[in-house]
PDB file of C-alpha atoms in Angstrom:
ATOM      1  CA  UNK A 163    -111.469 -66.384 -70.190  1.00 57.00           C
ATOM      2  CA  UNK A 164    -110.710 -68.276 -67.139  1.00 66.00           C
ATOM      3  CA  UNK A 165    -113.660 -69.355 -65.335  1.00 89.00           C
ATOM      4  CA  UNK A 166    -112.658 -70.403 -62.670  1.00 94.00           C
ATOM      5  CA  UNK A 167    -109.692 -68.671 -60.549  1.00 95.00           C
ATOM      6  CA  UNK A 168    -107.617 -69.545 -57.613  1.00 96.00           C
ATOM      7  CA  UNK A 169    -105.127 -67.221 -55.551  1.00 96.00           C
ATOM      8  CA  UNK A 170    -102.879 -67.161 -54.412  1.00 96.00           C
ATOM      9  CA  UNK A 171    -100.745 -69.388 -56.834  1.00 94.00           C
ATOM     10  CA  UNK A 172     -98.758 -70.518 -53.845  1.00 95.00           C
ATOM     11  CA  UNK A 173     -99.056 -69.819 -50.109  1.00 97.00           C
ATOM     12  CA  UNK A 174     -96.583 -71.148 -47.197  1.00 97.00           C
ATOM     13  CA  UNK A 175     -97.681 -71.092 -43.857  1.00 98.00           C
ATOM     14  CA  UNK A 176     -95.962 -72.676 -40.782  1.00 97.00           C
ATOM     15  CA  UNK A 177     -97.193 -76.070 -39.218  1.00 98.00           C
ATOM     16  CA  UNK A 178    -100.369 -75.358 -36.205  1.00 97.00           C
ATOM     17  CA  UNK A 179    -101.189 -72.283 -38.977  1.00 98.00           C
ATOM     18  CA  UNK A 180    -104.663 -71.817 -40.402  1.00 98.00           C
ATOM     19  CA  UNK A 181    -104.544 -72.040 -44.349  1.00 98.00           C
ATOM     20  CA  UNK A 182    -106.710 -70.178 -46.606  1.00 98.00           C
ATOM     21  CA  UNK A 183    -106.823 -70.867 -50.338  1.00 98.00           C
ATOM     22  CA  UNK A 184    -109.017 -68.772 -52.731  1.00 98.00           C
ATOM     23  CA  UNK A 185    -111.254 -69.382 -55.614  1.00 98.00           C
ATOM     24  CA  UNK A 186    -114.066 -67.710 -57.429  1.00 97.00           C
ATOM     25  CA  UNK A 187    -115.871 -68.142 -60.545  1.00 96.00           C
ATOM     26  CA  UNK A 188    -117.965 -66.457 -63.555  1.00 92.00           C
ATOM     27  CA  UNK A 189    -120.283 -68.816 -64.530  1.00 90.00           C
ATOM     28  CA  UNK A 190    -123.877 -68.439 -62.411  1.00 89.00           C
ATOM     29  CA  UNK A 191    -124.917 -71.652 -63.566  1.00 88.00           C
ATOM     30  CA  UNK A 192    -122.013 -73.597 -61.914  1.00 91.00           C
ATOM     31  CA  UNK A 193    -123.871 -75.587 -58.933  1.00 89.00           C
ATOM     32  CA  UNK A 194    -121.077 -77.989 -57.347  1.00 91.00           C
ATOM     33  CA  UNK A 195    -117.732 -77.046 -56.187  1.00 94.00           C
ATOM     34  CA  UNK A 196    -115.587 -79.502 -55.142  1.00 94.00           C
ATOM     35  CA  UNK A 197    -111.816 -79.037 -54.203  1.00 97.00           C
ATOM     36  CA  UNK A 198    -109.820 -81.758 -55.490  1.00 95.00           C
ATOM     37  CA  UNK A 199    -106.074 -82.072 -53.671  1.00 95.00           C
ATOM     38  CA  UNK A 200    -102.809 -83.251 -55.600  1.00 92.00           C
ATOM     39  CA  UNK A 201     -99.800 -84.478 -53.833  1.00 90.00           C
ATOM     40  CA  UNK A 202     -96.636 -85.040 -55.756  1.00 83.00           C
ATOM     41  CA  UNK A 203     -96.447 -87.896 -57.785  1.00 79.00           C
ATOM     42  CA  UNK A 204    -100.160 -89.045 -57.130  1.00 85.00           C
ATOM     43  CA  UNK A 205    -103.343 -88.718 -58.847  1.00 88.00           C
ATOM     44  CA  UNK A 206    -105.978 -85.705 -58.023  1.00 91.00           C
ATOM     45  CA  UNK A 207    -108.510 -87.025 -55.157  1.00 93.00           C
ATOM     46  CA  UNK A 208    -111.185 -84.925 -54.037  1.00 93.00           C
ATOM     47  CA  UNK A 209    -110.692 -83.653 -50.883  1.00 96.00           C
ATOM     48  CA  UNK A 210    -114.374 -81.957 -49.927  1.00 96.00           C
ATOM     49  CA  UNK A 211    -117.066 -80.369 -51.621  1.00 94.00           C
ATOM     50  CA  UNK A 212    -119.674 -77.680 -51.638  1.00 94.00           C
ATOM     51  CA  UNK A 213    -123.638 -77.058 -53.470  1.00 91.00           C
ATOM     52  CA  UNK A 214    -124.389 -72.991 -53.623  1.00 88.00           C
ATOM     53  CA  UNK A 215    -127.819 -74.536 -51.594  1.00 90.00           C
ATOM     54  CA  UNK A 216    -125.206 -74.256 -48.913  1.00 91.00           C
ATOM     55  CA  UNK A 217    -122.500 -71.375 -47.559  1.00 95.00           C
ATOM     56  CA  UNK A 218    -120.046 -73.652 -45.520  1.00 97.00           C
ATOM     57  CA  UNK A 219    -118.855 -76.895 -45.616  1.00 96.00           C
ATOM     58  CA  UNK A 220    -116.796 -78.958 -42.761  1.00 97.00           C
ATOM     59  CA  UNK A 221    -114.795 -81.916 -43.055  1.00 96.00           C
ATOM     60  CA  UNK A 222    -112.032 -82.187 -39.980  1.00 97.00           C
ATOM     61  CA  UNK A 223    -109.670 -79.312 -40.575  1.00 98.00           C
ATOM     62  CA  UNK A 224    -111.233 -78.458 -43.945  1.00 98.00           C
ATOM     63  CA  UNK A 225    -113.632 -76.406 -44.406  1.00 98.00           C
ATOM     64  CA  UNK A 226    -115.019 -74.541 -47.411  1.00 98.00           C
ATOM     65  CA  UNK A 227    -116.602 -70.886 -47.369  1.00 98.00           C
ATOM     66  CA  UNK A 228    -119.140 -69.833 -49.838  1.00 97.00           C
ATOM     67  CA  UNK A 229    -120.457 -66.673 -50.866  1.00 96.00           C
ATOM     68  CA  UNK A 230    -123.055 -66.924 -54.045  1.00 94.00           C
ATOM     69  CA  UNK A 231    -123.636 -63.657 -54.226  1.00 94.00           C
ATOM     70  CA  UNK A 232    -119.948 -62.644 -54.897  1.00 96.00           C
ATOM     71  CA  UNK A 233    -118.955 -66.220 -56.707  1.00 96.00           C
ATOM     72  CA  UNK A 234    -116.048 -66.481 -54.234  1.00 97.00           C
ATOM     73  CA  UNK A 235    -115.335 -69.414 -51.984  1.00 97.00           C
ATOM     74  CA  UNK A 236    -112.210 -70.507 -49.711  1.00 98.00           C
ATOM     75  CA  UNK A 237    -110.753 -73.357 -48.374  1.00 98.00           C
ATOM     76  CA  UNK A 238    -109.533 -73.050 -44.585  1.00 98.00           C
ATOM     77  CA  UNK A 239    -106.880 -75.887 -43.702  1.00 98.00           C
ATOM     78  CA  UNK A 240    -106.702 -75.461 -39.943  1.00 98.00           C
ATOM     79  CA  UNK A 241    -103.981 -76.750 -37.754  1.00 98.00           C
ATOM     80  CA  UNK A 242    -101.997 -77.222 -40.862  1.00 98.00           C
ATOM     81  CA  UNK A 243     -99.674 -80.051 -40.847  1.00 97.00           C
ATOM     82  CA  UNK A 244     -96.585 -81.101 -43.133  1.00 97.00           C
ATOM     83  CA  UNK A 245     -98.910 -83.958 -44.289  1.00 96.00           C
ATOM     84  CA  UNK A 246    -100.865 -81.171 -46.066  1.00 97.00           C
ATOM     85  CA  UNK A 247     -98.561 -79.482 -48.218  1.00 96.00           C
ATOM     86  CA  UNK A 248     -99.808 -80.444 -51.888  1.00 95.00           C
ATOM     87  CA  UNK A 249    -101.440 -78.114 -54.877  1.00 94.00           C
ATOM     88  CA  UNK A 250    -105.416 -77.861 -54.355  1.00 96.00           C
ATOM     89  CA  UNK A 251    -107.186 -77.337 -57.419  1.00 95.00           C
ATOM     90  CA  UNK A 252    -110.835 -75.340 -56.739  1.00 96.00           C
ATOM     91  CA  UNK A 253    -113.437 -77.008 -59.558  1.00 94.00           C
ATOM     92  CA  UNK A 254    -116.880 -76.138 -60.657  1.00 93.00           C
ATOM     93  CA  UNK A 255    -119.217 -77.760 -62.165  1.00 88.00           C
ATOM     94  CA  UNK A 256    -123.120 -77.212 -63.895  1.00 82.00           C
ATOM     95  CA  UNK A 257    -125.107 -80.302 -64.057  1.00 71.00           C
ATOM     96  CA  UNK A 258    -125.067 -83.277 -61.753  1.00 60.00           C
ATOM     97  CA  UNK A 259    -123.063 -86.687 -62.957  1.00 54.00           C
ATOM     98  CA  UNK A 260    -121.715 -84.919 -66.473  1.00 61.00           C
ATOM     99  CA  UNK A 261    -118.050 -84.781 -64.458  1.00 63.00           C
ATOM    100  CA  UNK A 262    -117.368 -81.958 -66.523  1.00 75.00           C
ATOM    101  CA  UNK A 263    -115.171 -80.138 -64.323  1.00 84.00           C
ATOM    102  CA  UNK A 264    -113.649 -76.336 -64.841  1.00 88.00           C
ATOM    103  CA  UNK A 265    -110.448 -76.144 -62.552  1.00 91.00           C
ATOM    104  CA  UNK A 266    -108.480 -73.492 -61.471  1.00 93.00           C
ATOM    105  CA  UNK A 267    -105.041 -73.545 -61.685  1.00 91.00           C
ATOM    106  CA  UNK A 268    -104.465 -74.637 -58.557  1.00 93.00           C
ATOM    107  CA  UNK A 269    -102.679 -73.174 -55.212  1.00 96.00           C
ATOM    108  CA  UNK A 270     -99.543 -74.597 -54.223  1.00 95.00           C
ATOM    109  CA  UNK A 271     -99.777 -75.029 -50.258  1.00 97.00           C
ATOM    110  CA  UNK A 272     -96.191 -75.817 -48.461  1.00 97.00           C
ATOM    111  CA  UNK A 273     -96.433 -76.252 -44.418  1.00 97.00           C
ATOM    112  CA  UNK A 274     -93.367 -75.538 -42.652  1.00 96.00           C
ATOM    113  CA  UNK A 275     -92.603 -78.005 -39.761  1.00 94.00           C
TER     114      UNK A 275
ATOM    115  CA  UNK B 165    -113.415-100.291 -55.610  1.00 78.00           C
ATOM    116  CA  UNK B 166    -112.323 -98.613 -58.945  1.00 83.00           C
ATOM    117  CA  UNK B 167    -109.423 -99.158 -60.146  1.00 91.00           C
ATOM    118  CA  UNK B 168    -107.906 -97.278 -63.277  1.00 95.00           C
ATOM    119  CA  UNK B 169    -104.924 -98.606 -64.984  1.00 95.00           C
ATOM    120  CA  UNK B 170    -103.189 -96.302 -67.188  1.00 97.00           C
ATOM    121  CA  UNK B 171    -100.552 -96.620 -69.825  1.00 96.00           C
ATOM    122  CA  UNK B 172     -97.782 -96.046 -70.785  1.00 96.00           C
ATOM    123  CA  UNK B 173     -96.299 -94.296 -67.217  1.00 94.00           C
ATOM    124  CA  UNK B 174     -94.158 -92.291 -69.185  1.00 95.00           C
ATOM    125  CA  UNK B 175     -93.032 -91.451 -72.664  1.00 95.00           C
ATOM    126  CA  UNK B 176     -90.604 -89.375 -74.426  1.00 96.00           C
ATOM    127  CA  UNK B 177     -91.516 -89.101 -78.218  1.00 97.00           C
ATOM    128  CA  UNK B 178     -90.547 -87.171 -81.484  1.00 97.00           C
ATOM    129  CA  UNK B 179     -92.246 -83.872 -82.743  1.00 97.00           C
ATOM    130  CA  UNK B 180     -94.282 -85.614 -85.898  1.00 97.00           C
ATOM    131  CA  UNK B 181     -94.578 -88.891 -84.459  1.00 97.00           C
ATOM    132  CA  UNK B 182     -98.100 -90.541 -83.353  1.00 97.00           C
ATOM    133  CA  UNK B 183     -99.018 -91.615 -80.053  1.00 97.00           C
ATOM    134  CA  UNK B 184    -101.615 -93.733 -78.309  1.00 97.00           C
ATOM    135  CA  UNK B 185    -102.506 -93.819 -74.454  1.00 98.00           C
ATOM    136  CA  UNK B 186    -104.670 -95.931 -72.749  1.00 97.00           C
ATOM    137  CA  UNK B 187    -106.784 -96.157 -69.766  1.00 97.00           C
ATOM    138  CA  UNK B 188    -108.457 -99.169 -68.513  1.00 97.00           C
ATOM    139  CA  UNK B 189    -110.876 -99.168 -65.220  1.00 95.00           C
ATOM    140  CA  UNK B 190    -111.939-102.017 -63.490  1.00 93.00           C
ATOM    141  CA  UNK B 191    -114.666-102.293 -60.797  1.00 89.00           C
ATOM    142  CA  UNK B 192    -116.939 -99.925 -62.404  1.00 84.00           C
ATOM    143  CA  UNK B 193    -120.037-100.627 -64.994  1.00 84.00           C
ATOM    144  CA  UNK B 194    -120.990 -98.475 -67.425  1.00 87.00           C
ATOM    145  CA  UNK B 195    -118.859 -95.278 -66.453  1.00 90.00           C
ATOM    146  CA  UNK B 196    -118.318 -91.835 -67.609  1.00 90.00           C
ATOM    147  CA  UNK B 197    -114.823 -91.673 -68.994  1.00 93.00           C
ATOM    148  CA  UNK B 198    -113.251 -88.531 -69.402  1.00 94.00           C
ATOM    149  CA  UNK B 199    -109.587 -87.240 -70.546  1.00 95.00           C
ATOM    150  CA  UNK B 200    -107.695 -84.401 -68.836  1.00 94.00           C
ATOM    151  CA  UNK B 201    -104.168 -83.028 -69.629  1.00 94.00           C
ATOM    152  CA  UNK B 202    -102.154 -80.883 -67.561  1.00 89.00           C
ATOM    153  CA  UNK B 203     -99.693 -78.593 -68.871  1.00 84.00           C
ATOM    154  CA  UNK B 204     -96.558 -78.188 -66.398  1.00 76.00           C
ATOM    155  CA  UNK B 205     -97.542 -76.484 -63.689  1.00 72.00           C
ATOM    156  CA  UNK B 206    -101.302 -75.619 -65.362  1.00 77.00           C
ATOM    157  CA  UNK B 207    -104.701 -76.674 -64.355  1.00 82.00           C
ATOM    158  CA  UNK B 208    -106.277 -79.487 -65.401  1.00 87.00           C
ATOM    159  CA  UNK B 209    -107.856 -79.285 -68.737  1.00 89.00           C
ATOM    160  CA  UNK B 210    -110.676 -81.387 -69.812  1.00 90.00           C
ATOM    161  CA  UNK B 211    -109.976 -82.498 -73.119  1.00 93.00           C
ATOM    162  CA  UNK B 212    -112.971 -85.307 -73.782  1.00 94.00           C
ATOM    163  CA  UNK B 213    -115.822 -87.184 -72.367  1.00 91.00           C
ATOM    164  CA  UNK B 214    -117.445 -90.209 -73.039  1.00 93.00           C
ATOM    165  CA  UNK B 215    -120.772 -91.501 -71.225  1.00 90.00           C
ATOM    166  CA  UNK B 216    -121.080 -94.770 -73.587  1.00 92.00           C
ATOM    167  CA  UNK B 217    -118.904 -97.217 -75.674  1.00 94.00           C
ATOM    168  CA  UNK B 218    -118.474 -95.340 -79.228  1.00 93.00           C
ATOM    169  CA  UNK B 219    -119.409 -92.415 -77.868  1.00 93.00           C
ATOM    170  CA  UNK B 220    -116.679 -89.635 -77.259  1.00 94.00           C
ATOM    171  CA  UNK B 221    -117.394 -85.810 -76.939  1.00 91.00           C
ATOM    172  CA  UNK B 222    -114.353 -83.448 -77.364  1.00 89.00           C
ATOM    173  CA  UNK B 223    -113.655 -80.462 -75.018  1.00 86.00           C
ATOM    174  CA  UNK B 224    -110.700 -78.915 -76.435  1.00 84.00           C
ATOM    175  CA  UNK B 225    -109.700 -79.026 -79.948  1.00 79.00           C
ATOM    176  CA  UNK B 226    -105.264 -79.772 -79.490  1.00 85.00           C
ATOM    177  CA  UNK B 227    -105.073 -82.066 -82.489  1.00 92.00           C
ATOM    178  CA  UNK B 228    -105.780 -85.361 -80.446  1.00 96.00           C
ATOM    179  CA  UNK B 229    -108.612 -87.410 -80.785  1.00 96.00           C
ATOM    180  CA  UNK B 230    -109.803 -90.312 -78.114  1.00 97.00           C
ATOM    181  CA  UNK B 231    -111.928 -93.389 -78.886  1.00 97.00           C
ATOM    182  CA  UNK B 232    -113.633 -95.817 -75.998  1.00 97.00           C
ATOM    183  CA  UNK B 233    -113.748 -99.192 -77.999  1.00 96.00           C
ATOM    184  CA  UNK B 234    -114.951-100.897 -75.018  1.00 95.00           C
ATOM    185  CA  UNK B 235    -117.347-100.076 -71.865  1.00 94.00           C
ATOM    186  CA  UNK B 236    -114.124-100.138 -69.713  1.00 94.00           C
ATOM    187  CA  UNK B 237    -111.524 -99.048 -72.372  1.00 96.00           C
ATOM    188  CA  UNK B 238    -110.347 -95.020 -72.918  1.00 97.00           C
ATOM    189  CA  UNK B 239    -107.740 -94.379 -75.718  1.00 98.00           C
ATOM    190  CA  UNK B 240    -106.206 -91.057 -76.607  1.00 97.00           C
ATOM    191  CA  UNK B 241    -103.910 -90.652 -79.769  1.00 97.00           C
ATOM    192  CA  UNK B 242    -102.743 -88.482 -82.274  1.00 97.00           C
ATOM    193  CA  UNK B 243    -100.727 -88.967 -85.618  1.00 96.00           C
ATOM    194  CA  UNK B 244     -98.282 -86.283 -85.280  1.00 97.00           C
ATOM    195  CA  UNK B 245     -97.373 -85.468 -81.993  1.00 97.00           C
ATOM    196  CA  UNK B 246     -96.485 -81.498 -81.231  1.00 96.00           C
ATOM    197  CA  UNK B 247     -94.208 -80.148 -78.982  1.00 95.00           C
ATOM    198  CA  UNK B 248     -97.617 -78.203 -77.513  1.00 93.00           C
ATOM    199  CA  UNK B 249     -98.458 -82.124 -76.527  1.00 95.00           C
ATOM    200  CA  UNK B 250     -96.078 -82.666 -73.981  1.00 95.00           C
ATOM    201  CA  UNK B 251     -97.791 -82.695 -70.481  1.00 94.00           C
ATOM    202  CA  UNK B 252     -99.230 -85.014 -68.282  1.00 93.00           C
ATOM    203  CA  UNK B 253    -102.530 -86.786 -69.370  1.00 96.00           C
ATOM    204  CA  UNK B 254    -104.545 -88.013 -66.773  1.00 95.00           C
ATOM    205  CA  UNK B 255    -107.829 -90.238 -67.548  1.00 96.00           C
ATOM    206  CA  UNK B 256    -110.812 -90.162 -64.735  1.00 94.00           C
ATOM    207  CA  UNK B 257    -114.273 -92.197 -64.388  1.00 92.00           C
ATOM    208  CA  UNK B 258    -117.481 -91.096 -62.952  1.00 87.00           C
ATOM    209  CA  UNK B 259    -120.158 -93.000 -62.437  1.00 76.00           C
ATOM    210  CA  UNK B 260    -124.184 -92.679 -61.186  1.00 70.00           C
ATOM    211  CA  UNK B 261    -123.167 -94.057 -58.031  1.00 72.00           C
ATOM    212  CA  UNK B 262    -119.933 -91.573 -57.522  1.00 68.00           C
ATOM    213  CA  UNK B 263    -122.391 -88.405 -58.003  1.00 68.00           C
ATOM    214  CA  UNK B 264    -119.987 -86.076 -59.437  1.00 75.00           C
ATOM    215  CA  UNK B 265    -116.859 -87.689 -58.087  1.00 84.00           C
ATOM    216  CA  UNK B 266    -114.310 -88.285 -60.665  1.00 89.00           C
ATOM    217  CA  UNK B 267    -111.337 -90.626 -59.726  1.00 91.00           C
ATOM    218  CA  UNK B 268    -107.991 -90.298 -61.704  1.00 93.00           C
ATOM    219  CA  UNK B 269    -105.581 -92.422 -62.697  1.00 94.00           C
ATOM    220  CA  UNK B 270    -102.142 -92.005 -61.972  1.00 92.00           C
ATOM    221  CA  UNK B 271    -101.497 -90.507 -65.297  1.00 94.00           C
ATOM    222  CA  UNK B 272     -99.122 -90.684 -68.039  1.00 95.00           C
ATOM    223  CA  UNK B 273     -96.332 -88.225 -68.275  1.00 94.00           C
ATOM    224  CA  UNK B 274     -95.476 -87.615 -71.952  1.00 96.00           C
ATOM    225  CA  UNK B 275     -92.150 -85.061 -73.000  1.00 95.00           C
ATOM    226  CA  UNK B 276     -92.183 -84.312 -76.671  1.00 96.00           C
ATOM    227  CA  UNK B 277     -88.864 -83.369 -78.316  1.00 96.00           C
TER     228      UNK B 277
END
């Protein structure tokens, strides 16, 4: 069973465009979300993050949305730039410092110049 | 800063032969050391975690095993590599001060024929 699920699987939107990546999750217990962002030929580096004690999150153009109630939560990539085309794994986590991570399979973002 | 040295980059092996991949970090005391593998184009699977030296904790059972002989040393290895195996295996480090960041290494990509 996955536990944690992302959609769509790929998603190409045109530079100046607002992104929107999905991801929700089964597990109640998970209490830290972070989004972790991998561009080609790099390493994964976390790009924001998000605690159920809270329903949004804003960092520049990122910002995630949280809903506890459904187990759902987006990331919106406004004003998306070329820069930002990578695949954006949604994670979840139960526990603080155990770094054991559930990811999604990630969402493939391309931005169109 | 952190900085997490893993080897080899890349490696193209034999079905039946063993293998052994290493991960070093530097810059961090004490960490949490953890193994992921991604499958091409998959998520990133947690396959073990270690919070102390001679201490390892296994996620997913893929006929590997890891050992951390040293506070700052990760190892994963198998005897008889599977064609199931090939992927790219990335190694990450958390620590008290990080909070639930992990940071990855750059990973080693490994083809199995």
């Amino acid at each position: 069973q996955q536990q944690v699920r992302q959609s769509p699987q790929s998603l190409t939107v045109w530079e100046g465009e607002t992104a929107i990546l999905n991801c929700s999750y089964e597990d109640s217990t998970f209490d830290y979300f972070p989004w972790y962002r991998l561009f080609p030929g790099e390493s994964p580096a976390l790009l924001i993050a998000i605690r159920p004690v809270s329903n949004k999150k804003e960092d520049g153009r990122f910002t995630i949305f949280f809903n506890k109630r459904e187990k759902k939560l987006s990331l919106h990539i406004t004003d998306s730039q070329p820069g930002d085309s990578a695949t954006y794994f949604c994670a979840a986590q139960t526990g603080a410092n155990t770094g054991k991570l559930t990811f999604g399979h990630g969402t493939i973002l391309r931005v169109h110049p | 800063a952190q900085t997490i040295h893993q080897w080899p980059v890349a490696e193209i092996k034999a079905v039946g032969s063993p293998l052994s991949l290493g991960c070093t970090i530097k810059g961090k005391s004490s960490p949490n050391l953890y193994w992921y593998w991604q499958a091409t184009g998959g998520t990133l699977q947690q396959l073990f975690y270690s919070i102390t030296v001679g201490q390892v904790e296994s996620v997913v059972q893929l006929n590997l095993s890891a050992s951390r002989p040293k506070d700052d040393q990760f190892i994963l290895s198998t005897e008889k590599l599977l064609l199931s195996h090939s992927g790219f295996y990335l190694c990450a480090c958390s620590d008290r001060t990080s909070g639930n960041t992990l940071y990855f290494g750059e990973g080693s990509r490994l083809i199995v024929v």
